[in-house]
CSV table of N, CA, C and O in Angstrom, one decimal:
chain,number,residue,atom,x,y,z
K,1,MET,N,19.3,-17.8,4.2
K,1,MET,CA,19.3,-16.4,3.4
K,1,MET,C,20.3,-15.6,2.5
K,1,MET,O,21.3,-15.9,2.9
K,2,ALA,N,19.6,-16.1,1.3
K,2,ALA,CA,21.0,-15.4,0.5
K,2,ALA,C,21.6,-14.1,0.7
K,2,ALA,O,20.9,-13.2,1.5
K,3,THR,N,22.8,-13.6,0.8
K,3,THR,CA,23.4,-12.0,1.5
K,3,THR,C,23.1,-11.8,-0.2
K,3,THR,O,23.2,-12.5,-1.4
K,4,PRO,N,22.8,-10.1,0.3
K,4,PRO,CA,22.3,-9.5,-0.9
K,4,PRO,C,23.7,-9.2,-1.5
K,4,PRO,O,25.2,-9.2,-1.8
K,5,VAL,N,23.7,-9.0,-3.3
K,5,VAL,CA,24.7,-8.5,-4.2
K,5,VAL,C,24.5,-7.4,-4.2
K,5,VAL,O,25.7,-6.9,-5.3
K,6,GLY,N,24.5,-5.9,-3.2
K,6,GLY,CA,24.9,-5.2,-3.9
K,6,GLY,C,24.4,-4.4,-2.3
K,6,GLY,O,23.9,-5.8,-1.1
K,7,PRO,N,24.2,-3.2,-2.5
K,7,PRO,CA,24.3,-1.8,-0.8
K,7,PRO,C,22.9,-2.0,-1.0
K,7,PRO,O,22.3,-0.4,-1.0
K,8,TYR,N,22.0,-2.5,-0.2
K,8,TYR,CA,20.6,-2.6,0.2
K,8,TYR,C,20.2,-3.9,1.1
K,8,TYR,O,20.8,-4.4,0.9
K,9,THR,N,18.8,-3.2,2.0
K,9,THR,CA,18.2,-3.4,2.3
K,9,THR,C,17.8,-5.1,2.1
K,9,THR,O,17.1,-5.0,0.9
K,10,PRO,N,17.4,-6.5,2.3
K,10,PRO,CA,17.1,-7.3,1.9
K,10,PRO,C,15.3,-7.2,1.2
K,10,PRO,O,14.7,-7.0,1.0
K,11,VAL,N,14.3,-7.0,2.9
K,11,VAL,CA,13.6,-6.7,2.9
K,11,VAL,C,13.9,-5.4,4.5
K,11,VAL,O,14.2,-5.4,4.6
K,12,VAL,N,12.5,-4.7,4.1
K,12,VAL,CA,12.3,-3.7,4.4
K,12,VAL,C,10.4,-3.7,5.4
K,12,VAL,O,10.2,-3.7,4.2
K,13,ARG,N,10.7,-3.4,6.4
K,13,ARG,CA,9.3,-3.3,7.2
K,13,ARG,C,8.7,-1.4,6.9
K,13,ARG,O,9.5,-0.9,7.7
K,14,ALA,N,7.7,-1.6,6.2
K,14,ALA,CA,7.3,0.1,6.9
K,14,ALA,C,5.7,0.0,6.6
K,14,ALA,O,4.6,-0.5,6.0
K,15,GLY,N,5.4,0.3,8.2
K,15,GLY,CA,4.4,-0.6,9.4
K,15,GLY,C,3.0,-2.1,8.9
K,15,GLY,O,4.1,-2.9,9.1
K,16,ASP,N,2.5,-1.7,8.1
K,16,ASP,CA,1.8,-3.8,8.7
K,16,ASP,C,2.3,-4.3,6.8
K,16,ASP,O,2.2,-4.9,6.8
K,17,TRP,N,3.1,-3.2,5.9
K,17,TRP,CA,4.5,-4.0,4.4
K,17,TRP,C,5.7,-4.5,4.9
K,17,TRP,O,5.8,-3.8,5.5
K,18,LEU,N,5.6,-5.4,3.9
K,18,LEU,CA,7.2,-5.1,3.6
K,18,LEU,C,7.6,-5.3,2.6
K,18,LEU,O,6.6,-5.2,1.7
K,19,VAL,N,8.5,-5.0,1.9
K,19,VAL,CA,9.0,-4.3,0.1
K,19,VAL,C,10.1,-5.2,0.5
K,19,VAL,O,11.3,-5.0,1.2
K,20,VAL,N,9.9,-6.6,-0.1
K,20,VAL,CA,11.1,-7.6,-0.9
K,20,VAL,C,12.1,-7.2,-2.0
K,20,VAL,O,11.6,-6.9,-2.8
K,21,SER,N,13.4,-6.7,-1.4
K,21,SER,CA,14.5,-7.0,-2.5
K,21,SER,C,14.2,-7.7,-3.4
K,21,SER,O,14.0,-8.4,-3.9
K,22,GLY,N,14.4,-7.3,-4.8
K,22,GLY,CA,14.7,-8.5,-6.2
K,22,GLY,C,15.7,-9.0,-5.9
K,22,GLY,O,16.4,-9.4,-4.9
K,23,GLN,N,14.8,-11.0,-5.3
K,23,GLN,CA,15.6,-11.9,-5.8
K,23,GLN,C,16.0,-12.4,-6.8
K,23,GLN,O,15.0,-13.2,-7.7
K,24,VAL,N,17.0,-12.4,-6.2
K,24,VAL,CA,17.4,-14.1,-8.1
K,24,VAL,C,17.1,-15.1,-7.5
K,24,VAL,O,18.1,-15.6,-5.8
K,25,GLY,N,18.2,-16.4,-8.6
K,25,GLY,CA,18.0,-17.6,-8.0
K,25,GLY,C,19.7,-18.4,-7.2
K,25,GLY,O,20.6,-19.0,-7.5
K,26,ILE,N,19.8,-17.2,-6.2
K,26,ILE,CA,21.2,-17.9,-5.9
K,26,ILE,C,21.3,-18.6,-4.2
K,26,ILE,O,20.2,-18.5,-3.8
K,27,ALA,N,22.4,-19.6,-4.5
K,27,ALA,CA,22.3,-20.5,-3.3
K,27,ALA,C,23.9,-21.3,-2.8
K,27,ALA,O,24.1,-21.3,-3.9
K,28,ASP,N,23.8,-20.6,-1.8
K,28,ASP,CA,25.3,-21.2,-1.2
K,28,ASP,C,26.2,-19.3,-2.4
K,28,ASP,O,27.0,-20.3,-2.5
K,29,GLY,N,26.5,-18.6,-2.4
K,29,GLY,CA,27.1,-17.9,-2.9
K,29,GLY,C,26.7,-17.3,-4.8
K,29,GLY,O,27.7,-17.2,-5.1
K,30,LYS,N,26.2,-18.6,-4.5
K,30,LYS,CA,26.3,-19.0,-6.9
K,30,LYS,C,24.6,-19.0,-7.4
K,30,LYS,O,23.3,-19.7,-6.2
K,31,LEU,N,24.0,-19.1,-8.3
K,31,LEU,CA,23.1,-18.9,-9.0
K,31,LEU,C,23.4,-20.2,-9.0
K,31,LEU,O,24.1,-21.5,-9.1
K,32,VAL,N,21.8,-21.0,-9.0
K,32,VAL,CA,21.3,-22.4,-8.9
K,32,VAL,C,21.5,-23.1,-10.6
K,32,VAL,O,21.7,-21.8,-11.4
K,33,SER,N,22.3,-24.0,-10.9
K,33,SER,CA,22.0,-24.5,-12.7
K,33,SER,C,20.3,-25.1,-12.3
K,33,SER,O,19.8,-25.2,-11.4
K,34,GLY,N,20.1,-25.0,-13.8
K,34,GLY,CA,19.4,-25.3,-14.3
K,34,GLY,C,18.5,-25.1,-15.1
K,34,GLY,O,16.9,-24.9,-15.3
K,35,GLY,N,18.6,-23.6,-15.1
K,35,GLY,CA,17.8,-22.7,-16.3
K,35,GLY,C,16.9,-22.1,-15.9
K,35,GLY,O,16.9,-22.2,-14.1
K,36,MET,N,16.0,-21.1,-16.0
K,36,MET,CA,15.5,-20.3,-15.4
K,36,MET,C,13.9,-21.5,-14.8
K,36,MET,O,13.7,-19.8,-13.5
K,37,GLU,N,14.0,-21.7,-14.8
K,37,GLU,CA,13.0,-23.0,-14.2
K,37,GLU,C,13.6,-22.6,-12.6
K,37,GLU,O,12.3,-22.5,-11.2
K,38,ALA,N,14.4,-23.6,-12.4
K,38,ALA,CA,14.9,-23.8,-11.7
K,38,ALA,C,15.5,-22.7,-10.8
K,38,ALA,O,15.8,-22.5,-9.3
K,39,GLU,N,16.4,-21.8,-10.9
K,39,GLU,CA,16.5,-20.5,-10.7
K,39,GLU,C,15.2,-20.1,-9.8
K,39,GLU,O,15.6,-18.7,-8.9
K,40,LEU,N,14.3,-19.7,-10.5
K,40,LEU,CA,12.6,-18.9,-10.3
K,40,LEU,C,11.7,-19.9,-9.4
K,40,LEU,O,11.9,-19.0,-7.3
K,41,ARG,N,12.6,-20.8,-8.9
K,41,ARG,CA,12.5,-22.1,-7.3
K,41,ARG,C,12.8,-21.0,-6.3
K,41,ARG,O,12.7,-21.3,-5.7
K,42,GLN,N,14.2,-20.9,-6.7
K,42,GLN,CA,15.4,-20.1,-5.9
K,42,GLN,C,15.4,-18.8,-5.5
K,42,GLN,O,14.9,-19.2,-4.6
K,43,ALA,N,15.2,-18.4,-6.4
K,43,ALA,CA,14.5,-17.2,-6.1
K,43,ALA,C,12.9,-16.8,-5.4
K,43,ALA,O,13.0,-15.8,-4.4
K,44,VAL,N,12.2,-17.7,-5.5
K,44,VAL,CA,10.7,-18.1,-4.6
K,44,VAL,C,10.9,-17.8,-3.6
K,44,VAL,O,11.0,-17.5,-1.9
K,45,ALA,N,11.7,-19.4,-3.2
K,45,ALA,CA,12.8,-20.1,-2.4
K,45,ALA,C,13.1,-18.9,-1.1
K,45,ALA,O,13.1,-18.4,0.3
K,46,ASN,N,14.7,-17.9,-1.8
K,46,ASN,CA,14.8,-17.0,-1.1
K,46,ASN,C,13.8,-15.7,-1.0
K,46,ASN,O,14.3,-15.3,0.4
K,47,LEU,N,13.3,-15.3,-1.5
K,47,LEU,CA,11.9,-14.5,-1.4
K,47,LEU,C,11.5,-14.8,0.3
K,47,LEU,O,10.5,-14.3,1.7
K,48,ALA,N,10.4,-16.3,0.0
K,48,ALA,CA,9.9,-16.9,1.6
K,48,ALA,C,10.5,-16.7,2.6
K,48,ALA,O,10.0,-16.5,3.8
K,49,ALA,N,11.6,-17.2,2.4
K,49,ALA,CA,13.1,-17.1,3.5
K,49,ALA,C,13.3,-15.5,4.3
K,49,ALA,O,12.5,-15.2,5.9
K,50,LEU,N,13.4,-14.6,3.4
K,50,LEU,CA,13.2,-13.1,3.8
K,50,LEU,C,11.4,-13.1,4.6
K,50,LEU,O,12.3,-12.0,5.4
K,51,LEU,N,10.6,-13.4,4.1
K,51,LEU,CA,8.9,-12.6,4.6
K,51,LEU,C,9.1,-13.7,6.3
K,51,LEU,O,8.9,-13.3,6.8
K,52,ALA,N,9.9,-15.2,6.0
K,52,ALA,CA,9.3,-15.1,7.5
K,52,ALA,C,10.4,-15.0,8.2
K,52,ALA,O,10.0,-14.8,9.2
K,53,SER,N,11.3,-14.2,8.0
K,53,SER,CA,11.9,-13.7,9.0
K,53,SER,C,12.0,-12.2,9.9
K,53,SER,O,12.1,-12.5,10.8
K,54,GLU,N,10.7,-12.0,8.7
K,54,GLU,CA,9.7,-11.0,9.3
K,54,GLU,C,8.2,-12.0,9.8
K,54,GLU,O,7.5,-10.9,10.1
K,55,GLY,N,8.1,-12.8,9.9
K,55,GLY,CA,6.6,-13.2,10.9
K,55,GLY,C,5.9,-13.2,9.8
K,55,GLY,O,4.2,-13.2,10.0
K,56,ALA,N,6.4,-12.7,8.1
K,56,ALA,CA,4.4,-13.6,7.2
K,56,ALA,C,4.9,-14.8,6.3
K,56,ALA,O,6.6,-15.1,6.0
K,57,SER,N,4.8,-14.8,4.7
K,57,SER,CA,4.4,-15.8,4.4
K,57,SER,C,4.8,-15.7,2.9
K,57,SER,O,4.0,-14.2,2.6
K,58,LEU,N,4.7,-16.7,2.0
K,58,LEU,CA,4.1,-15.6,0.8
K,58,LEU,C,2.1,-16.4,0.5
K,58,LEU,O,2.0,-15.0,-0.1
K,59,ALA,N,2.0,-15.9,1.2
K,59,ALA,CA,0.8,-15.9,1.5
K,59,ALA,C,0.5,-14.1,1.1
K,59,ALA,O,-1.1,-14.2,1.6
K,60,HIS,N,0.9,-13.7,2.6
K,60,HIS,CA,1.0,-13.0,2.6
K,60,HIS,C,1.4,-11.3,1.2
K,60,HIS,O,0.9,-10.3,2.0
K,61,VAL,N,1.2,-12.5,0.3
K,61,VAL,CA,2.2,-11.1,-0.7
K,61,VAL,C,0.8,-11.1,-1.5
K,61,VAL,O,-0.1,-11.1,-2.4
K,62,THR,N,1.0,-9.6,-1.9
K,62,THR,CA,-0.1,-8.5,-2.8
K,62,THR,C,0.6,-8.5,-3.9
K,62,THR,O,-0.5,-8.1,-5.3
K,63,LYS,N,1.9,-8.0,-4.5
K,63,LYS,CA,2.4,-7.7,-5.2
K,63,LYS,C,3.4,-8.0,-5.7
K,63,LYS,O,4.3,-8.1,-4.7
K,64,THR,N,3.6,-9.0,-6.7
K,64,THR,CA,5.1,-9.6,-7.3
K,64,THR,C,5.6,-8.8,-8.7
K,64,THR,O,5.0,-7.6,-9.6
K,65,THR,N,6.9,-8.3,-8.6
K,65,THR,CA,7.4,-8.2,-10.1
K,65,THR,C,8.4,-8.3,-10.6
K,65,THR,O,9.4,-9.4,-9.3
K,66,VAL,N,8.1,-9.4,-12.0
K,66,VAL,CA,9.4,-10.9,-12.1
K,66,VAL,C,9.8,-10.4,-13.5
K,66,VAL,O,9.0,-9.8,-14.1
K,67,PHE,N,11.6,-10.3,-13.2
K,67,PHE,CA,12.2,-9.4,-15.1
K,67,PHE,C,12.7,-10.7,-15.2
K,67,PHE,O,13.4,-11.3,-14.3
K,68,LEU,N,12.4,-11.1,-16.7
K,68,LEU,CA,12.6,-11.9,-17.6
K,68,LEU,C,13.5,-11.4,-18.3
K,68,LEU,O,13.3,-10.5,-18.6
K,69,ARG,N,15.0,-12.3,-18.3
K,69,ARG,CA,15.8,-12.4,-19.1
K,69,ARG,C,15.4,-12.3,-20.6
K,69,ARG,O,15.7,-12.0,-21.9
K,70,HIS,N,13.9,-13.7,-20.5
K,70,HIS,CA,14.0,-13.9,-22.6
K,70,HIS,C,12.6,-14.0,-22.2
K,70,HIS,O,12.1,-14.7,-22.6
K,71,LEU,N,11.7,-12.5,-22.0
K,71,LEU,CA,10.4,-12.6,-22.1
K,71,LEU,C,9.8,-13.7,-23.3
K,71,LEU,O,8.5,-14.5,-22.0
K,72,GLY,N,10.5,-13.6,-24.5
K,72,GLY,CA,9.0,-14.2,-25.3
K,72,GLY,C,9.8,-15.6,-25.1
K,72,GLY,O,8.8,-16.6,-25.1
K,73,GLY,N,10.3,-16.1,-24.2
K,73,GLY,CA,10.6,-17.8,-24.5
K,73,GLY,C,10.6,-18.5,-23.9
K,73,GLY,O,10.2,-19.4,-23.4
K,74,ASP,N,10.5,-17.5,-22.4
K,74,ASP,CA,10.4,-18.1,-21.4
K,74,ASP,C,8.8,-17.8,-20.1
K,74,ASP,O,8.8,-18.1,-19.6
K,75,TYR,N,8.3,-16.9,-20.7
K,75,TYR,CA,7.1,-16.4,-20.0
K,75,TYR,C,5.9,-17.2,-20.0
K,75,TYR,O,5.9,-17.9,-18.4
K,76,GLN,N,6.1,-18.6,-20.6
K,76,GLN,CA,4.8,-19.5,-20.2
K,76,GLN,C,4.9,-20.0,-19.7
K,76,GLN,O,4.9,-20.3,-18.5
K,77,ARG,N,6.9,-20.6,-19.7
K,77,ARG,CA,7.6,-21.4,-18.5
K,77,ARG,C,7.3,-20.8,-17.0
K,77,ARG,O,6.9,-21.0,-16.1
K,78,MET,N,7.1,-19.6,-17.4
K,78,MET,CA,7.5,-18.8,-15.6
K,78,MET,C,6.7,-19.2,-15.1
K,78,MET,O,5.8,-18.9,-14.4
K,79,ASN,N,4.4,-18.2,-16.0
K,79,ASN,CA,4.2,-19.0,-15.3
K,79,ASN,C,3.7,-19.8,-14.4
K,79,ASN,O,2.8,-20.1,-13.5
K,80,GLU,N,4.3,-21.2,-15.2
K,80,GLU,CA,3.6,-22.8,-15.0
K,80,GLU,C,4.2,-22.6,-13.5
K,80,GLU,O,4.1,-23.3,-12.4
K,81,VAL,N,5.4,-22.4,-13.3
K,81,VAL,CA,5.8,-22.4,-12.5
K,81,VAL,C,5.4,-21.3,-11.6
K,81,VAL,O,6.1,-22.0,-10.2
K,82,TYR,N,5.2,-20.9,-11.3
K,82,TYR,CA,5.3,-19.9,-11.0
K,82,TYR,C,3.5,-19.6,-9.8
K,82,TYR,O,4.0,-19.9,-8.7
K,83,VAL,N,3.4,-20.1,-11.0
K,83,VAL,CA,1.5,-20.1,-10.7
K,83,VAL,C,1.8,-22.3,-8.6
K,83,VAL,O,1.0,-23.0,-8.4
K,84,GLU,N,2.9,-22.8,-9.9
K,84,GLU,CA,3.2,-24.3,-9.0
K,84,GLU,C,3.9,-24.2,-7.8
K,84,GLU,O,3.0,-23.4,-6.0
K,85,LEU,N,4.3,-22.9,-7.0
K,85,LEU,CA,5.4,-22.7,-6.9
K,85,LEU,C,3.9,-21.1,-5.9
K,85,LEU,O,4.4,-21.7,-4.2
K,86,PHE,N,2.9,-21.2,-6.2
K,86,PHE,CA,2.1,-19.2,-5.3
K,86,PHE,C,0.6,-20.6,-4.4
K,86,PHE,O,-0.9,-20.1,-4.3
K,87,GLY,N,0.4,-21.1,-5.4
K,87,GLY,CA,-1.4,-21.8,-5.8
K,87,GLY,C,-1.3,-21.8,-6.1
K,87,GLY,O,-2.0,-20.7,-7.3
K,88,ASP,N,-3.3,-21.6,-5.5
K,88,ASP,CA,-4.4,-20.6,-5.2
K,88,ASP,C,-4.1,-19.0,-5.2
K,88,ASP,O,-5.2,-18.5,-5.8
K,89,HIS,N,-2.7,-18.9,-4.3
K,89,HIS,CA,-2.4,-17.4,-4.4
K,89,HIS,C,-2.4,-16.8,-5.2
K,89,HIS,O,-1.4,-17.0,-6.0
K,90,ARG,N,-3.1,-15.2,-6.0
K,90,ARG,CA,-2.8,-14.4,-6.7
K,90,ARG,C,-2.9,-13.8,-6.7
K,90,ARG,O,-3.5,-12.5,-6.4
K,91,PRO,N,-1.6,-13.3,-5.9
K,91,PRO,CA,-0.5,-11.8,-5.9
K,91,PRO,C,-0.7,-11.2,-7.5
K,91,PRO,O,-1.0,-11.1,-8.3
K,92,ALA,N,-1.2,-9.5,-7.1
K,92,ALA,CA,-1.0,-8.9,-8.4
K,92,ALA,C,1.0,-9.0,-8.9
K,92,ALA,O,0.9,-9.3,-8.6
K,93,ARG,N,0.7,-8.6,-9.9
K,93,ARG,CA,1.7,-9.3,-10.4
K,93,ARG,C,2.1,-8.7,-12.3
K,93,ARG,O,1.3,-8.3,-12.7
K,94,SER,N,3.6,-7.4,-12.6
K,94,SER,CA,3.7,-7.5,-13.4
K,94,SER,C,4.4,-8.1,-14.2
K,94,SER,O,5.4,-8.7,-13.2
K,95,ALA,N,5.5,-8.7,-15.7
K,95,ALA,CA,6.4,-9.8,-15.8
K,95,ALA,C,6.9,-8.2,-16.5
K,95,ALA,O,6.4,-8.0,-17.6
K,96,ILE,N,7.8,-8.8,-16.6
K,96,ILE,CA,9.0,-7.4,-17.9
K,96,ILE,C,10.3,-8.4,-17.9
K,96,ILE,O,11.4,-9.1,-17.4
K,97,GLY,N,10.1,-7.4,-19.6
K,97,GLY,CA,11.4,-8.8,-20.2
K,97,GLY,C,12.4,-7.1,-20.0
K,97,GLY,O,12.4,-6.0,-20.0
K,98,VAL,N,13.7,-7.3,-19.8
K,98,VAL,CA,14.9,-6.9,-19.3
K,98,VAL,C,16.3,-7.9,-19.9
K,98,VAL,O,16.8,-8.6,-20.3
K,99,ALA,N,17.5,-6.0,-20.7
K,99,ALA,CA,18.3,-6.7,-20.9
K,99,ALA,C,19.1,-7.8,-20.2
K,99,ALA,O,20.0,-8.9,-20.2
K,100,GLU,N,19.2,-6.7,-18.7
K,100,GLU,CA,20.7,-8.0,-18.1
K,100,GLU,C,19.8,-8.0,-16.5
K,100,GLU,O,19.0,-7.4,-16.8
K,101,LEU,N,20.5,-9.2,-15.5
K,101,LEU,CA,20.4,-9.4,-14.4
K,101,LEU,C,21.5,-9.3,-13.6
K,101,LEU,O,22.1,-9.7,-14.7
K,102,PRO,N,21.4,-9.0,-12.6
K,102,PRO,CA,22.8,-9.5,-11.7
K,102,PRO,C,22.9,-10.5,-11.5
K,102,PRO,O,22.2,-11.6,-11.8
K,103,LEU,N,24.5,-10.8,-11.6
K,103,LEU,CA,25.4,-12.4,-12.0
K,103,LEU,C,24.8,-13.0,-13.3
K,103,LEU,O,25.2,-14.8,-13.1
K,104,GLY,N,24.3,-12.3,-14.1
K,104,GLY,CA,23.8,-13.0,-15.5
K,104,GLY,C,22.7,-14.2,-14.6
K,104,GLY,O,21.8,-15.0,-15.4
K,105,ALA,N,21.6,-13.3,-14.2
K,105,ALA,CA,20.6,-15.3,-13.7
K,105,ALA,C,19.5,-14.2,-15.2
K,105,ALA,O,19.9,-13.2,-15.3
K,106,LEU,N,18.6,-15.2,-15.1
K,106,LEU,CA,18.0,-15.7,-15.9
K,106,LEU,C,16.0,-14.9,-15.5
K,106,LEU,O,15.4,-14.5,-15.7
K,107,VAL,N,16.1,-14.8,-14.1
K,107,VAL,CA,15.2,-14.2,-13.3
K,107,VAL,C,15.0,-13.2,-11.7
K,107,VAL,O,16.4,-14.1,-12.2
K,108,GLU,N,14.7,-12.4,-11.8
K,108,GLU,CA,14.8,-11.9,-10.5
K,108,GLU,C,13.2,-11.7,-10.1
K,108,GLU,O,12.0,-11.7,-11.7
K,109,VAL,N,13.1,-11.5,-8.7
K,109,VAL,CA,11.1,-11.8,-7.7
K,109,VAL,C,11.7,-10.5,-7.4
K,109,VAL,O,12.4,-10.7,-6.2
K,110,GLU,N,10.8,-9.2,-7.0
K,110,GLU,CA,10.8,-8.1,-6.3
K,110,GLU,C,9.0,-8.6,-5.6
K,110,GLU,O,8.2,-9.3,-6.1
K,111,ALA,N,9.2,-8.0,-4.3
K,111,ALA,CA,7.8,-8.2,-3.9
K,111,ALA,C,7.4,-7.4,-2.9
K,111,ALA,O,8.0,-6.9,-1.8
K,112,TRP,N,6.1,-7.7,-2.3
K,112,TRP,CA,5.3,-6.3,-1.4
K,112,TRP,C,4.2,-7.3,-0.1
K,112,TRP,O,3.3,-7.7,-1.3
K,113,ALA,N,4.6,-7.5,0.8
K,113,ALA,CA,4.0,-8.1,1.3
K,113,ALA,C,2.9,-7.3,2.4
K,113,ALA,O,3.7,-6.3,3.1
K,114,HIS,N,1.4,-7.2,2.8
K,114,HIS,CA,0.9,-6.3,3.7
K,114,HIS,C,0.8,-8.1,5.0
K,114,HIS,O,0.3,-8.7,4.8
K,115,LEU,N,0.8,-7.1,5.7
K,115,LEU,CA,0.3,-7.9,7.2
K,115,LEU,C,-1.1,-7.4,7.9
K,115,LEU,O,-0.7,-8.4,8.8
K,116,GLY,N,-1.5,-6.7,7.6
K,116,GLY,CA,-2.1,-5.9,8.1
K,116,GLY,C,-3.8,-6.9,8.2
K,116,GLY,O,-3.2,-7.9,7.5
K,117,ALA,N,-4.7,-6.2,9.0
K,117,ALA,CA,-6.0,-7.3,8.8
K,117,ALA,C,-6.3,-7.2,7.1
K,117,ALA,O,-6.3,-6.2,6.4
K,118,GLY,N,-6.6,-8.4,6.3
K,118,GLY,CA,-7.6,-8.1,5.1
K,118,GLY,C,-8.6,-7.9,5.3
K,118,GLY,O,-9.2,-7.2,4.1
């Protein structure tokens, strides 16, 4: 699991809910190389690891927010990688263009997961 890059808790349990702080594509203390696609894959892997630490998986995710440095240029490719990573599971999602992200990242993903009966 990646070490937080700021003074926050990476995952918080609130009853049947898990709230996962924004994850960037960091591994071994630095951003992975390979552009937005590689960063998104690593960010979701970091998200999955945090969920697993609480007994959950990506299948429990009900809502994500994806922050993109280059919304116009990366949105379509982000969608393709996102579908690859989440498969047929389709959480509610927002995608937002931002001016900057921590560590100079190109993408960040935060999530809410529900552990209760569906």
